[in-house]
JSON list of C-alpha atoms in Angstrom, two decimals:
[
{"chain": "K", "resi": 1, "resn": "UNK", "atom": "CA", "xyz": [14.90, -11.52, -7.34]},
{"chain": "K", "resi": 2, "resn": "UNK", "atom": "CA", "xyz": [14.38, -14.27, -9.82]},
{"chain": "K", "resi": 3, "resn": "UNK", "atom": "CA", "xyz": [13.05, -13.53, -13.28]},
{"chain": "K", "resi": 4, "resn": "UNK", "atom": "CA", "xyz": [9.67, -15.03, -12.38]},
{"chain": "K", "resi": 5, "resn": "UNK", "atom": "CA", "xyz": [9.37, -12.92, -9.21]},
{"chain": "K", "resi": 6, "resn": "UNK", "atom": "CA", "xyz": [10.41, -9.80, -11.10]},
{"chain": "K", "resi": 7, "resn": "UNK", "atom": "CA", "xyz": [7.75, -10.33, -13.78]},
{"chain": "K", "resi": 8, "resn": "UNK", "atom": "CA", "xyz": [5.12, -10.96, -11.10]},
{"chain": "K", "resi": 9, "resn": "UNK", "atom": "CA", "xyz": [6.08, -7.72, -9.33]},
{"chain": "K", "resi": 10, "resn": "UNK", "atom": "CA", "xyz": [5.87, -5.79, -12.61]},
{"chain": "K", "resi": 11, "resn": "UNK", "atom": "CA", "xyz": [2.43, -7.25, -13.30]},
{"chain": "K", "resi": 12, "resn": "UNK", "atom": "CA", "xyz": [1.18, -6.26, -9.83]},
{"chain": "K", "resi": 13, "resn": "UNK", "atom": "CA", "xyz": [2.54, -2.73, -10.33]},
{"chain": "K", "resi": 14, "resn": "UNK", "atom": "CA", "xyz": [0.73, -2.40, -13.69]},
{"chain": "K", "resi": 15, "resn": "UNK", "atom": "CA", "xyz": [-2.53, -3.63, -12.11]},
{"chain": "K", "resi": 16, "resn": "UNK", "atom": "CA", "xyz": [-2.09, -1.08, -9.32]},
{"chain": "K", "resi": 17, "resn": "UNK", "atom": "CA", "xyz": [-1.58, 1.76, -11.79]},
{"chain": "K", "resi": 18, "resn": "UNK", "atom": "CA", "xyz": [-4.70, 0.76, -13.71]},
{"chain": "K", "resi": 19, "resn": "UNK", "atom": "CA", "xyz": [-6.91, 0.25, -10.63]},
{"chain": "K", "resi": 20, "resn": "UNK", "atom": "CA", "xyz": [-5.90, 3.48, -8.87]},
{"chain": "K", "resi": 21, "resn": "UNK", "atom": "CA", "xyz": [-5.36, 5.55, -12.05]},
{"chain": "K", "resi": 22, "resn": "UNK", "atom": "CA", "xyz": [-1.80, 6.23, -10.88]},
{"chain": "K", "resi": 23, "resn": "UNK", "atom": "CA", "xyz": [0.49, 7.77, -13.45]},
{"chain": "K", "resi": 24, "resn": "UNK", "atom": "CA", "xyz": [4.28, 7.88, -13.41]},
{"chain": "K", "resi": 25, "resn": "UNK", "atom": "CA", "xyz": [6.75, 5.69, -11.63]},
{"chain": "K", "resi": 26, "resn": "UNK", "atom": "CA", "xyz": [5.97, 4.12, -8.29]},
{"chain": "K", "resi": 27, "resn": "UNK", "atom": "CA", "xyz": [8.33, 5.45, -5.64]},
{"chain": "K", "resi": 28, "resn": "UNK", "atom": "CA", "xyz": [8.26, 4.98, -1.88]},
{"chain": "K", "resi": 29, "resn": "UNK", "atom": "CA", "xyz": [8.03, 8.30, -0.03]},
{"chain": "K", "resi": 30, "resn": "UNK", "atom": "CA", "xyz": [8.52, 6.89, 3.45]},
{"chain": "K", "resi": 31, "resn": "UNK", "atom": "CA", "xyz": [7.61, 3.95, 5.66]},
{"chain": "K", "resi": 32, "resn": "UNK", "atom": "CA", "xyz": [5.01, 4.03, 8.41]},
{"chain": "K", "resi": 33, "resn": "UNK", "atom": "CA", "xyz": [3.74, 1.51, 10.93]},
{"chain": "K", "resi": 34, "resn": "UNK", "atom": "CA", "xyz": [0.15, 0.50, 11.61]},
{"chain": "K", "resi": 35, "resn": "UNK", "atom": "CA", "xyz": [-0.76, 1.44, 15.18]},
{"chain": "K", "resi": 36, "resn": "UNK", "atom": "CA", "xyz": [-0.25, -1.64, 17.41]},
{"chain": "K", "resi": 37, "resn": "UNK", "atom": "CA", "xyz": [-3.33, -0.63, 19.45]},
{"chain": "K", "resi": 38, "resn": "UNK", "atom": "CA", "xyz": [-5.56, -0.43, 16.36]},
{"chain": "K", "resi": 39, "resn": "UNK", "atom": "CA", "xyz": [-8.00, -3.17, 15.44]},
{"chain": "K", "resi": 40, "resn": "UNK", "atom": "CA", "xyz": [-7.08, -5.33, 12.48]},
{"chain": "K", "resi": 41, "resn": "UNK", "atom": "CA", "xyz": [-9.13, -4.65, 9.38]},
{"chain": "K", "resi": 42, "resn": "UNK", "atom": "CA", "xyz": [-9.92, -6.73, 6.35]},
{"chain": "K", "resi": 43, "resn": "UNK", "atom": "CA", "xyz": [-9.33, -5.11, 3.02]},
{"chain": "K", "resi": 44, "resn": "UNK", "atom": "CA", "xyz": [-12.13, -3.94, 0.81]},
{"chain": "K", "resi": 45, "resn": "UNK", "atom": "CA", "xyz": [-12.39, -2.83, -2.81]},
{"chain": "K", "resi": 46, "resn": "UNK", "atom": "CA", "xyz": [-9.53, -0.34, -2.62]},
{"chain": "K", "resi": 47, "resn": "UNK", "atom": "CA", "xyz": [-8.60, -0.63, 1.05]},
{"chain": "K", "resi": 48, "resn": "UNK", "atom": "CA", "xyz": [-5.53, -2.48, 2.20]},
{"chain": "K", "resi": 49, "resn": "UNK", "atom": "CA", "xyz": [-5.93, -5.25, 4.82]},
{"chain": "K", "resi": 50, "resn": "UNK", "atom": "CA", "xyz": [-4.18, -4.17, 8.02]},
{"chain": "K", "resi": 51, "resn": "UNK", "atom": "CA", "xyz": [-2.32, -6.06, 10.72]},
{"chain": "K", "resi": 52, "resn": "UNK", "atom": "CA", "xyz": [-1.16, -4.51, 13.99]},
{"chain": "K", "resi": 53, "resn": "UNK", "atom": "CA", "xyz": [2.43, -3.32, 13.91]},
{"chain": "K", "resi": 54, "resn": "UNK", "atom": "CA", "xyz": [2.81, -3.95, 10.17]},
{"chain": "K", "resi": 55, "resn": "UNK", "atom": "CA", "xyz": [5.24, -1.64, 8.36]},
{"chain": "K", "resi": 56, "resn": "UNK", "atom": "CA", "xyz": [3.90, -0.19, 5.11]},
{"chain": "K", "resi": 57, "resn": "UNK", "atom": "CA", "xyz": [5.54, 1.70, 2.25]},
{"chain": "K", "resi": 58, "resn": "UNK", "atom": "CA", "xyz": [3.82, 5.05, 1.65]},
{"chain": "K", "resi": 59, "resn": "UNK", "atom": "CA", "xyz": [3.29, 5.66, -2.07]},
{"chain": "K", "resi": 60, "resn": "UNK", "atom": "CA", "xyz": [1.17, 8.82, -1.90]},
{"chain": "K", "resi": 61, "resn": "UNK", "atom": "CA", "xyz": [-0.43, 11.09, 0.71]},
{"chain": "K", "resi": 62, "resn": "UNK", "atom": "CA", "xyz": [-3.83, 11.32, -1.01]},
{"chain": "K", "resi": 63, "resn": "UNK", "atom": "CA", "xyz": [-5.80, 13.52, 1.43]},
{"chain": "K", "resi": 64, "resn": "UNK", "atom": "CA", "xyz": [-6.25, 14.28, 5.13]},
{"chain": "K", "resi": 65, "resn": "UNK", "atom": "CA", "xyz": [-8.02, 10.97, 5.81]},
{"chain": "K", "resi": 66, "resn": "UNK", "atom": "CA", "xyz": [-6.19, 8.38, 3.69]},
{"chain": "K", "resi": 67, "resn": "UNK", "atom": "CA", "xyz": [-2.76, 7.32, 2.52]},
{"chain": "K", "resi": 68, "resn": "UNK", "atom": "CA", "xyz": [-1.99, 5.11, -0.48]},
{"chain": "K", "resi": 69, "resn": "UNK", "atom": "CA", "xyz": [0.30, 2.32, 0.76]},
{"chain": "K", "resi": 70, "resn": "UNK", "atom": "CA", "xyz": [1.93, -0.98, -0.22]},
{"chain": "K", "resi": 71, "resn": "UNK", "atom": "CA", "xyz": [2.45, -3.91, 2.14]},
{"chain": "K", "resi": 72, "resn": "UNK", "atom": "CA", "xyz": [5.19, -6.54, 2.18]},
{"chain": "K", "resi": 73, "resn": "UNK", "atom": "CA", "xyz": [3.21, -8.80, -0.21]},
{"chain": "K", "resi": 74, "resn": "UNK", "atom": "CA", "xyz": [3.22, -5.93, -2.81]},
{"chain": "K", "resi": 75, "resn": "UNK", "atom": "CA", "xyz": [-0.50, -5.33, -2.38]},
{"chain": "K", "resi": 76, "resn": "UNK", "atom": "CA", "xyz": [-1.68, -1.75, -2.70]},
{"chain": "K", "resi": 77, "resn": "UNK", "atom": "CA", "xyz": [-4.57, 0.10, -1.11]},
{"chain": "K", "resi": 78, "resn": "UNK", "atom": "CA", "xyz": [-5.80, 2.99, 0.97]},
{"chain": "K", "resi": 79, "resn": "UNK", "atom": "CA", "xyz": [-5.14, 3.13, 4.71]},
{"chain": "K", "resi": 80, "resn": "UNK", "atom": "CA", "xyz": [-6.79, 5.53, 7.19]},
{"chain": "K", "resi": 81, "resn": "UNK", "atom": "CA", "xyz": [-4.22, 8.13, 8.25]},
{"chain": "K", "resi": 82, "resn": "UNK", "atom": "CA", "xyz": [-5.42, 7.91, 11.88]},
{"chain": "K", "resi": 83, "resn": "UNK", "atom": "CA", "xyz": [-4.18, 4.29, 12.08]},
{"chain": "K", "resi": 84, "resn": "UNK", "atom": "CA", "xyz": [-0.62, 5.11, 10.98]},
{"chain": "K", "resi": 85, "resn": "UNK", "atom": "CA", "xyz": [2.41, 6.00, 13.11]},
{"chain": "K", "resi": 86, "resn": "UNK", "atom": "CA", "xyz": [5.72, 7.39, 11.85]},
{"chain": "K", "resi": 87, "resn": "UNK", "atom": "CA", "xyz": [8.77, 5.16, 12.28]}
]
């Protein structure tokens, strides 16, 4: 990563921690795939936009309905657990 890209990634991580009130270091628990049969969804206030077959990094299993994830563009948000498949 270049210095500029590294600083941009750090800034996005700080914004994520502030928006989601996430404390501690950000670590990836596992990776999961969005169900290829699911409909694509646009993101909302705290929801992550989804594309079929996209692989997401799981940051936190928040509850029985949602998972906190990060996509390949380093955007964070909640994803419905029913739309996720293990790799």
